[in-house]
């Protein structure tokens, strides 16, 4: 605006300067008159001279073209004919009183062109006195600032909208959310925030390319829009995340209905990039306000944590925020921090569970099982912290420690003369993905002077399915002589194709099947079948979780003599192996 003001003032000054210079250089009155008329006519700014009632006396051509009226349509008429109707009457009365008081008014004003269009002008009005100094007429100099207003509007649009889909963006959502939260202190004035994340969107981007992904997002935006009312705000939060703000939908039922409609909206497939059919689902997290949060940040965070919960239920689900989720998330976070500290504070310890030949109870090997003796939480079960360590990536550091400690312990036992022929260690998916895994393992074995065949890495079927290049990694491990056991066999996605092609040495029958031997015929048959399968493939079969003599006898009868379980021994600290070896196992 300052620029504009400067240009108007400069133009007015220039006009005055030109005419003063002209006066000085041009002698006759007639010449001066002609020059003033020429300047008046050629100015880019519109100029209008009125009487004290606002009736038009003179206009220049710029004024005519800005207003769209011909000279004869303006002369003698009041300027109020140009009123846009956008300003209240107080606006004009203030303008007139400022003119009367100061002899001057300046500001932005909206007018209406002859064709009905509204336009904004920057107007400067000055009072012109007569020879006695009394007000005689008014001169208005104006500039059409509509183009400027248009770019201002475009900038504002860009700041508040998502360029790809044209939906509201994060800023607009936050602004609106802030406003509605201020106005909704009572539950009945509340509403809902739905946080939506598309399922399988990444797959579309990866397989069909980013243009297809962009097209899909635009189509999804349209579908979602069709499921919502005009008063609902649909925003794209970034990537494949959308947020819906439902004002006045204070009940969980209402929000659930909208969530179902949105999921239903995705039920039909989409056609992208010249006819590729794509199906996407979505997960939705819902937070109600003011109940679940009275600030935009809290509400979004809670809807997001509900989304996390919805995602864990699989595709096409919605979940409401529950305070317990936050507590669980806080607990998870605290546990993650404590886990990292535990490694520095030596709070992890390895227990070992013997694997025995069930025919005579002799020791075949041991499985290393990590325990966390937390100074604050007591003894924490691996089933509680291993999945978390896996999720956070901490498992890589922990797994490294386990391998190092187990190898060092095996060395110590061998030095003591313990007849140890196998050291089984669990390997998680993340560890398995480490590019330098094979070198690390080889270094640990070499460092402790251990034969590679002593080490048996237990890997679950799902890890093998999940990790790209699993086959190659297994091949490398096999090539250095390390043994591979498929852990929890029967609980994952067993596939004969991979059993045939991967290098592995041992199948470990999951304890859930072993535990049901004798109780459930189907489980007994599954166990017998797994043993046959293993032997048919020329692999060793180990049964884990053997707790009763009946289970042991069944296994022996089915041809499986390698057993592990409480019947023989629970896992114990390393120092107890000696005592166990000396004692009667069963
Ligand atoms: N009911 C019953 N259970 C028996 C019996 N005999 C052994 N078990 C338990 O069964 C689990 C066997 O280990 P897993 O299948 O590898 O399952 C392990 C493994 O997946 C994971 N885990 C433990 N230590 C490590 C580790 O160092 N690294 C990794 N990546 N995972 C580990 O945690 C899981 C649970 O470990 P634990 O709680 O030590 O539980 C162990 C063991 O204590 C029995 O007769 N009856």
XYZ file of C-alpha atoms and ligand atoms in Angstrom:
632
model
C 0.000 0.000 0.000
C 2.886 2.337 0.780
C 4.185 1.834 -2.749
C 0.787 2.687 -4.114
C 0.460 5.771 -1.979
C 3.911 6.893 -3.068
C 3.018 6.397 -6.714
C -0.244 8.381 -6.354
C 1.512 11.217 -4.551
C 4.316 11.153 -7.089
C 1.859 11.268 -9.941
C 0.066 14.229 -8.381
C 3.353 15.968 -7.686
C 4.542 15.212 -11.178
C 1.414 16.658 -12.664
C 1.868 19.812 -10.545
C 5.556 19.984 -11.316
C 4.983 19.573 -15.006
C 2.371 22.270 -15.019
C 4.519 24.628 -12.902
C 7.442 24.092 -15.244
C 5.180 24.565 -18.207
C 3.812 27.800 -16.709
C 7.321 29.025 -16.249
C 8.362 28.190 -19.781
C 5.162 28.893 -21.607
C 4.143 32.418 -21.836
C 0.510 32.730 -22.948
C -2.508 31.755 -20.890
C -3.909 29.774 -23.819
C -0.771 27.689 -24.109
C -0.835 26.967 -20.394
C -4.478 25.923 -20.561
C -3.728 23.499 -23.388
C -0.824 21.967 -21.521
C -2.824 21.493 -18.321
C -5.602 19.814 -20.338
C -3.110 17.528 -22.035
C -1.573 16.497 -18.699
C -5.026 15.943 -17.172
C -6.078 13.803 -20.092
C -2.928 11.685 -20.205
C -2.659 10.810 -16.493
C -2.842 7.109 -15.618
C -4.619 7.948 -12.399
C -8.286 8.718 -12.567
C -9.088 12.308 -11.645
C -12.529 13.635 -10.730
C -13.542 17.100 -9.649
C -16.869 17.500 -7.846
C -18.851 20.265 -6.222
C -19.340 20.264 -2.477
C -22.359 17.913 -2.796
C -20.251 15.387 -4.641
C -21.732 16.138 -8.065
C -19.260 15.512 -10.867
C -17.865 18.581 -12.635
C -14.881 17.176 -14.498
C -13.421 13.696 -15.062
C -10.389 12.605 -17.024
C -10.295 9.662 -19.415
C -8.599 7.366 -16.886
C -11.518 7.895 -14.502
C -13.964 7.091 -17.294
C -12.248 3.876 -18.223
C -11.875 2.765 -14.600
C -15.551 3.435 -13.808
C -16.817 2.241 -17.183
C -19.080 5.301 -17.562
C -19.005 7.831 -20.416
C -18.409 11.470 -19.537
C -22.036 12.496 -20.111
C -23.225 9.712 -17.803
C -21.095 11.138 -15.009
C -21.269 14.918 -15.382
C -23.778 16.465 -12.976
C -24.368 13.163 -11.184
C -23.412 12.404 -7.627
C -20.409 10.174 -7.165
C -22.514 8.057 -4.830
C -23.768 6.377 -8.040
C -20.523 4.383 -7.949
C -21.130 2.972 -4.471
C -20.425 -0.753 -4.195
C -22.610 -1.463 -1.213
C -19.607 -3.053 0.523
C -19.079 -0.233 3.003
C -21.439 0.691 5.814
C -22.869 4.228 5.797
C -20.560 5.132 8.705
C -17.611 4.643 6.342
C -18.844 7.480 4.093
C -19.893 9.767 6.954
C -16.393 9.414 8.479
C -14.887 10.213 5.091
C -16.976 13.395 4.756
C -16.226 14.564 8.281
C -12.494 14.016 7.774
C -12.704 16.060 4.557
C -14.537 18.833 6.364
C -12.068 18.798 9.262
C -8.722 18.295 7.463
C -9.548 19.164 3.879
C -8.137 15.773 2.922
C -9.047 12.055 2.932
C -7.150 9.066 1.752
C -7.971 5.363 1.769
C -9.070 2.243 -0.011
C -12.607 2.124 -1.230
C -14.683 -0.363 -3.184
C -16.773 0.948 -6.096
C -18.971 -0.671 -8.696
C -18.280 -0.350 -12.435
C -21.027 0.357 -14.909
C -21.047 -3.379 -15.819
C -21.666 -4.253 -12.176
C -18.156 -5.472 -11.339
C -16.707 -4.427 -8.030
C -13.282 -2.834 -7.999
C -11.002 -1.419 -5.367
C -9.362 1.992 -5.703
C -6.836 3.883 -3.680
C -8.408 7.333 -3.423
C -6.994 10.673 -2.352
C -9.543 13.516 -2.000
C -8.482 17.106 -1.412
C -10.651 20.149 -0.823
C -10.023 22.979 -3.318
C -10.656 26.454 -1.855
C -11.951 29.454 -3.779
C -10.162 32.822 -3.821
C -11.552 33.659 -0.356
C -10.251 30.347 1.068
C -13.699 28.777 1.470
C -14.203 25.189 0.188
C -15.180 25.339 -3.439
C -14.847 21.826 -4.781
C -13.198 18.469 -4.244
C -10.523 16.791 -6.369
C -10.204 13.043 -6.212
C -7.162 11.185 -7.590
C -7.573 7.450 -7.724
C -5.777 4.319 -8.820
C -7.480 1.024 -9.642
C -5.909 -1.467 -7.237
C -8.069 -4.445 -8.271
C -5.163 -6.261 -9.990
C -3.162 -5.848 -6.791
C -6.103 -7.132 -4.758
C -6.346 -10.098 -7.096
C -2.697 -11.063 -6.523
C -3.191 -10.514 -2.798
C -6.126 -12.938 -2.962
C -4.040 -15.428 -4.943
C -1.244 -15.266 -2.364
C -3.752 -15.751 0.422
C -5.263 -18.724 -1.420
C -1.853 -20.315 -1.916
C -0.978 -19.817 1.749
C -4.144 -21.592 2.860
C -4.653 -24.320 0.273
C -2.946 -27.474 -0.835
C -1.590 -26.866 -4.332
C -2.184 -30.425 -5.546
C -5.767 -31.084 -4.431
C -7.048 -27.557 -3.864
C -8.183 -28.597 -0.386
C -7.511 -26.568 2.727
C -3.960 -27.018 3.960
C -2.517 -27.463 7.435
C -2.411 -23.704 8.114
C -6.059 -23.212 7.230
C -7.089 -26.199 9.318
C -5.132 -24.953 12.330
C -6.594 -21.453 11.996
C -10.130 -22.804 11.784
C -9.548 -25.277 14.579
C -8.228 -22.547 16.835
C -11.356 -20.526 16.179
C -13.834 -23.336 16.785
C -12.051 -24.488 19.949
C -12.314 -20.965 21.342
C -16.054 -21.031 20.714
C -16.789 -24.503 22.030
C -16.252 -24.662 25.730
C -19.355 -26.819 26.318
C -19.612 -30.453 25.086
C -22.807 -29.688 23.177
C -20.946 -27.037 21.163
C -18.229 -29.527 20.327
C -17.293 -31.454 17.226
C -14.861 -34.031 15.935
C -11.501 -34.179 14.246
C -10.888 -37.142 11.941
C -7.306 -37.963 11.028
C -7.209 -40.115 7.885
C -4.261 -42.006 6.483
C -4.503 -43.900 3.219
C -3.485 -47.528 3.288
C -1.283 -48.860 0.498
C -0.700 -45.396 -0.981
C 3.065 -45.883 -0.909
C 2.585 -49.006 -2.968
C 0.824 -46.990 -5.716
C 3.611 -44.393 -5.709
C 6.303 -47.054 -5.856
C 4.698 -49.223 -8.506
C 2.977 -46.677 -10.799
C 5.088 -43.584 -10.134
C 4.485 -40.217 -8.488
C 2.173 -38.763 -11.175
C -0.185 -41.709 -10.536
C 0.087 -41.094 -6.797
C -0.768 -37.411 -7.298
C -3.739 -38.277 -9.481
C -4.977 -40.720 -6.891
C -4.736 -38.122 -4.121
C -6.815 -35.692 -6.190
C -9.473 -38.333 -6.836
C -9.531 -39.343 -3.183
C -9.992 -35.676 -2.233
C -13.036 -35.528 -4.528
C -14.504 -38.765 -3.101
C -14.040 -37.559 0.464
C -15.601 -34.229 -0.479
C -18.675 -36.073 -1.794
C -19.122 -37.732 1.620
C -19.042 -34.457 3.560
C -21.257 -31.444 4.076
C -20.341 -27.942 2.910
C -19.779 -26.882 6.510
C -17.222 -29.620 7.153
C -13.620 -28.725 6.515
C -11.576 -31.239 4.558
C -7.847 -30.571 4.610
C -4.819 -32.331 3.221
C -2.252 -32.528 5.944
C 0.611 -33.667 3.763
C 1.535 -36.890 1.943
C -1.413 -39.249 2.084
C -2.855 -37.734 5.260
C -6.185 -35.943 5.294
C -7.989 -34.293 8.182
C -11.702 -33.574 8.495
C -13.066 -31.058 10.965
C -16.713 -31.705 11.772
C -18.234 -28.746 13.533
C -21.406 -29.420 15.434
C -20.967 -33.200 15.372
C -20.596 -33.535 19.093
C -21.516 -37.205 19.520
C -19.296 -40.196 18.922
C -22.129 -41.726 16.882
C -22.208 -38.810 14.472
C -18.446 -38.893 13.981
C -18.527 -42.683 13.495
C -21.183 -42.304 10.791
C -19.006 -39.842 8.891
C -15.941 -42.117 9.302
C -17.916 -45.024 7.881
C -19.087 -42.880 4.960
C -15.503 -41.868 4.205
C -14.312 -45.477 4.263
C -17.274 -46.453 2.119
C -16.290 -43.673 -0.297
C -13.068 -45.534 -1.032
C -14.787 -48.864 -1.647
C -14.953 -48.349 -5.433
C -11.623 -48.620 -7.229
C -9.861 -45.635 -8.841
C -8.537 -45.340 -12.373
C -5.230 -43.508 -12.612
C -2.711 -42.718 -15.348
C -4.571 -43.965 -18.359
C -6.606 -46.765 -16.898
C -4.600 -48.413 -14.114
C -7.127 -49.693 -11.613
C -6.124 -48.986 -8.028
C -7.771 -49.856 -4.748
C -6.902 -47.946 -1.600
C -8.263 -48.167 1.904
C -7.887 -45.845 4.837
C -7.482 -45.821 8.583
C -9.151 -43.099 10.620
C -8.419 -41.790 14.104
C -11.104 -39.692 15.763
C -10.791 -37.166 18.596
C -13.827 -35.323 19.939
C -13.581 -31.747 21.172
C -13.659 -30.240 23.709
C -13.542 -33.645 25.479
C -10.257 -34.891 24.029
C -8.346 -31.623 23.870
C -8.804 -27.883 23.986
C -5.867 -26.888 21.815
C -5.279 -27.700 18.129
C -2.023 -29.472 18.956
C -3.540 -31.709 21.641
C -6.527 -32.586 19.492
C -4.428 -33.425 16.440
C -2.026 -35.463 18.545
C -4.914 -37.423 20.056
C -6.578 -38.049 16.713
C -3.178 -39.190 15.463
C -2.754 -41.637 18.337
C -6.260 -42.993 17.636
C -5.154 -43.375 14.005
C -2.156 -45.397 15.134
C -4.545 -47.662 16.959
C -6.843 -47.933 13.927
C -3.880 -48.872 11.747
C -2.911 -51.696 14.050
C -6.400 -53.168 13.485
C -5.655 -53.566 9.783
C -7.026 -51.625 6.853
C -10.354 -49.749 6.674
C -10.853 -49.227 10.368
C -11.600 -46.207 12.524
C -10.895 -45.790 16.214
C -11.692 -43.165 18.816
C -9.071 -41.598 20.985
C -8.951 -43.058 24.459
C -6.859 -41.618 27.238
C -5.453 -45.054 27.940
C -3.766 -44.956 24.536
C -1.772 -41.905 25.547
C -0.801 -43.590 28.768
C 0.296 -46.644 26.780
C 2.233 -44.422 24.363
C 3.899 -42.583 27.273
C 4.771 -45.895 28.860
C 6.214 -47.107 25.563
C 8.325 -43.990 25.287
C 9.553 -44.269 28.885
C 10.388 -47.931 28.325
C 12.302 -47.087 25.158
C 14.428 -44.551 27.045
C 14.935 -46.995 29.931
C 15.971 -49.749 27.497
C 18.746 -47.641 26.027
C 19.947 -46.745 29.511
C 19.792 -50.387 30.569
C 22.513 -51.343 28.116
C 24.908 -48.733 29.556
C 24.022 -49.798 33.107
C 24.605 -53.512 32.497
C 21.007 -54.390 33.298
C 20.761 -57.083 30.638
C 21.763 -60.604 31.448
C 21.682 -63.802 29.425
C 19.918 -66.934 30.593
C 20.538 -70.235 28.900
C 18.104 -73.054 28.318
C 19.521 -76.497 27.577
C 18.548 -78.394 24.449
C 18.784 -82.091 25.170
C 18.681 -85.436 23.467
C 15.433 -86.722 24.978
C 16.569 -90.336 24.631
C 19.225 -89.967 27.327
C 18.949 -86.427 28.554
C 22.430 -85.507 27.333
C 23.207 -81.914 26.475
C 23.047 -80.950 22.803
C 23.336 -77.240 23.201
C 21.890 -74.140 24.835
C 19.660 -71.325 23.681
C 20.645 -67.870 24.900
C 17.640 -65.865 26.111
C 18.019 -62.286 27.180
C 16.620 -60.974 30.482
C 16.267 -57.401 31.655
C 16.834 -56.850 35.353
C 15.605 -53.297 35.492
C 16.551 -51.273 38.571
C 13.107 -49.648 38.390
C 10.836 -52.296 36.918
C 12.291 -55.498 38.275
C 12.630 -58.465 35.951
C 11.052 -57.595 32.586
C 10.003 -60.389 30.255
C 11.502 -60.357 26.738
C 8.008 -60.638 25.297
C 7.452 -57.111 26.685
C 10.651 -55.427 25.625
C 11.854 -57.325 22.519
C 8.952 -56.133 20.310
C 9.545 -52.574 21.522
C 13.290 -52.843 20.970
C 12.505 -54.176 17.498
C 10.148 -51.285 16.733
C 12.562 -48.609 17.915
C 15.633 -50.116 16.272
C 17.344 -50.654 19.645
C 17.337 -54.374 18.940
C 20.411 -53.930 16.727
C 22.538 -52.727 19.655
C 20.958 -55.211 22.049
C 21.295 -58.113 19.626
C 24.939 -57.254 19.135
C 25.469 -57.354 22.896
C 23.648 -60.712 23.132
C 25.808 -62.245 20.419
C 29.021 -60.930 21.947
C 28.130 -62.035 25.484
C 26.898 -65.456 24.355
C 30.042 -66.082 22.293
C 32.247 -65.084 25.233
C 30.267 -67.413 27.540
C 30.529 -70.297 25.074
C 34.302 -69.795 24.988
C 34.424 -69.872 28.782
C 32.358 -73.111 28.933
C 34.485 -74.821 26.304
C 37.577 -73.830 28.242
C 36.022 -75.390 31.353
C 35.437 -78.604 29.413
C 31.656 -78.338 29.055
C 30.606 -80.599 26.126
C 28.854 -77.773 24.291
C 28.169 -78.416 20.629
C 25.550 -75.750 19.972
C 24.904 -72.161 20.965
C 21.492 -70.979 19.725
C 20.875 -67.206 19.562
C 17.738 -65.412 18.390
C 18.167 -63.013 15.503
C 15.547 -60.317 14.914
C 14.411 -58.912 11.573
C 16.305 -55.664 12.031
C 19.493 -57.482 12.913
C 19.037 -59.704 9.922
C 18.789 -56.599 7.726
C 22.162 -55.217 8.891
C 24.353 -55.081 5.788
C 27.491 -56.061 7.719
C 25.837 -58.846 9.767
C 27.938 -61.626 8.297
C 31.239 -59.804 8.918
C 30.218 -58.942 12.478
C 29.348 -62.538 13.271
C 32.508 -63.850 11.741
C 34.549 -61.328 13.797
C 32.801 -62.396 17.035
C 33.418 -66.073 16.336
C 37.047 -65.461 15.384
C 37.546 -63.173 18.386
C 36.505 -65.997 20.722
C 38.128 -68.773 18.765
C 34.781 -70.526 18.156
C 33.944 -72.892 15.312
C 31.197 -71.296 13.177
C 29.187 -74.547 13.296
C 28.769 -74.024 17.034
C 26.567 -70.996 16.453
C 22.947 -71.517 15.465
C 20.944 -68.427 14.551
C 17.206 -68.700 15.220
C 15.192 -66.783 12.649
C 11.403 -66.768 12.390
C 9.593 -67.519 9.150
C 8.149 -64.019 9.058
C 11.655 -62.510 9.143
C 12.581 -64.567 6.103
C 9.461 -63.448 4.266
C 9.937 -59.827 5.267
C 13.532 -59.105 4.423
C 14.510 -58.416 0.841
C 17.618 -60.385 -0.067
C 16.955 -62.882 2.759
C 18.071 -65.747 0.574
C 21.383 -64.108 -0.241
C 22.040 -63.282 3.426
C 21.272 -66.869 4.446
C 23.608 -68.099 1.734
C 26.410 -65.889 3.095
C 25.816 -67.104 6.656
C 25.772 -70.711 5.474
C 28.981 -70.133 3.546
C 30.866 -69.185 6.730
C 29.507 -72.331 8.390
C 26.934 -70.815 10.784
C 23.787 -72.936 11.298
C 20.302 -71.596 10.721
C 17.183 -72.655 12.643
C 13.657 -71.675 11.658
C 12.101 -70.640 14.972
C 8.412 -70.860 15.965
C 7.846 -73.084 12.934
C 4.191 -73.422 11.985
C 3.078 -70.027 13.271
C 4.180 -67.959 10.278
C 3.495 -68.145 6.574
C 5.095 -71.496 5.907
C 5.647 -72.005 2.241
C 7.003 -75.157 0.690
C 8.631 -73.078 -2.016
C 10.969 -71.358 0.419
C 11.542 -74.480 2.510
C 12.818 -76.118 -0.640
C 15.107 -73.288 -1.634
C 16.596 -71.717 1.496
C 19.669 -73.033 3.242
C 18.670 -73.958 6.812
C 19.621 -76.701 9.236
C 16.942 -76.924 11.909
C 13.188 -76.614 12.264
C 12.021 -75.609 15.753
C 8.430 -76.700 16.336
C 6.570 -73.905 18.060
C 5.703 -74.536 21.693
C 2.025 -73.796 21.082
C 1.749 -77.072 19.088
C 3.925 -79.014 21.494
C 1.836 -77.776 24.433
C -1.311 -79.207 22.826
C 0.088 -82.682 22.228
C -2.332 -85.137 23.777
C -4.920 -82.407 24.340
C -5.786 -81.652 20.795
C -5.577 -84.221 18.011
C -5.010 -81.667 15.293
C -1.949 -80.233 17.088
C -0.531 -83.711 17.648
C -0.937 -84.427 13.923
C 0.653 -81.109 12.997
C 3.650 -81.901 15.220
C 4.031 -85.366 13.660
C 3.743 -83.858 10.178
C 6.362 -81.165 10.879
C 8.757 -83.856 12.130
C 8.188 -85.910 8.965
C 8.589 -82.838 6.811
C 11.870 -81.878 8.513
C 13.302 -85.312 8.223
C 12.053 -85.605 4.647
C 14.080 -82.482 3.871
C 17.020 -83.959 5.735
C 16.904 -81.319 8.478
C 17.053 -81.621 12.222
C 13.829 -81.011 14.156
C 13.843 -79.515 17.663
C 10.681 -79.376 19.753
C 10.456 -76.420 22.118
C 8.232 -75.938 25.134
C 8.300 -79.597 26.163
C 6.746 -79.624 29.618
C 5.446 -83.155 30.222
C 6.689 -86.715 29.925
C 3.673 -87.427 27.690
C 4.776 -84.764 25.212
C 8.350 -86.091 25.320
C 7.166 -89.668 24.645
C 4.965 -88.574 21.769
C 7.884 -86.659 20.234
C 10.274 -89.576 20.627
C 7.724 -91.913 19.062
C 7.316 -89.497 16.153
C 11.085 -89.461 15.636
C 12.034 -86.179 17.269
C 14.623 -86.547 19.994
C 15.962 -82.965 20.195
C 13.918 -81.231 22.867
C 13.898 -78.051 24.870
C 11.474 -77.173 27.655
C 10.722 -76.929 31.339
C 10.591 -80.746 31.570
C 14.353 -80.716 31.139
C 15.135 -77.300 32.503
C 13.944 -73.724 32.541
C 16.365 -71.076 31.274
C 18.954 -70.241 33.968
C 21.964 -67.963 34.467
C 25.246 -69.192 32.979
C 26.788 -70.101 36.316
C 24.071 -72.729 36.922
C 24.899 -74.846 33.881
C 27.584 -76.664 35.791
C 25.160 -77.646 38.541
C 22.558 -78.710 35.971
C 25.111 -80.872 34.159
C 26.065 -82.591 37.399
C 22.500 -83.139 38.541
C 19.997 -85.670 37.268
C 18.139 -83.917 34.428
C 14.977 -86.020 34.741
N 5.579 -72.092 28.336
C 6.824 -72.572 28.178
N 7.756 -71.712 27.742
C 9.010 -72.201 27.583
C 9.339 -73.536 27.855
N 10.651 -73.698 27.598
C 11.113 -72.513 27.164
N 10.130 -71.583 27.161
C 10.202 -70.182 26.761
O 9.965 -70.134 25.368
C 10.724 -69.083 24.770
C 11.552 -69.647 23.690
O 12.211 -68.678 23.017
P 11.767 -68.109 21.621
O 10.735 -68.962 20.958
O 13.013 -67.883 20.854
O 11.072 -66.717 22.002
C 11.813 -65.686 22.533
C 12.464 -64.813 21.498
O 11.590 -64.676 20.395
C 12.573 -63.493 22.223
N 13.927 -63.377 22.745
C 14.442 -63.789 23.904
N 15.749 -63.485 23.962
C 16.064 -62.864 22.801
C 17.276 -62.316 22.239
O 18.357 -62.355 22.827
N 17.179 -61.739 20.991
C 16.009 -61.694 20.316
N 16.013 -61.140 19.113
N 14.876 -62.211 20.802
C 14.911 -62.799 22.024
O 11.661 -63.487 23.284
C 10.899 -64.706 23.228
C 10.499 -65.119 24.603
O 11.604 -65.443 25.347
P 11.449 -66.064 26.782
O 10.456 -65.305 27.572
O 12.811 -66.266 27.311
O 10.781 -67.433 26.464
C 11.526 -68.486 25.909
C 11.597 -69.614 26.921
O 11.825 -69.197 28.233
C 8.302 -74.390 28.309
O 8.498 -75.586 28.555
N 7.067 -73.870 28.447
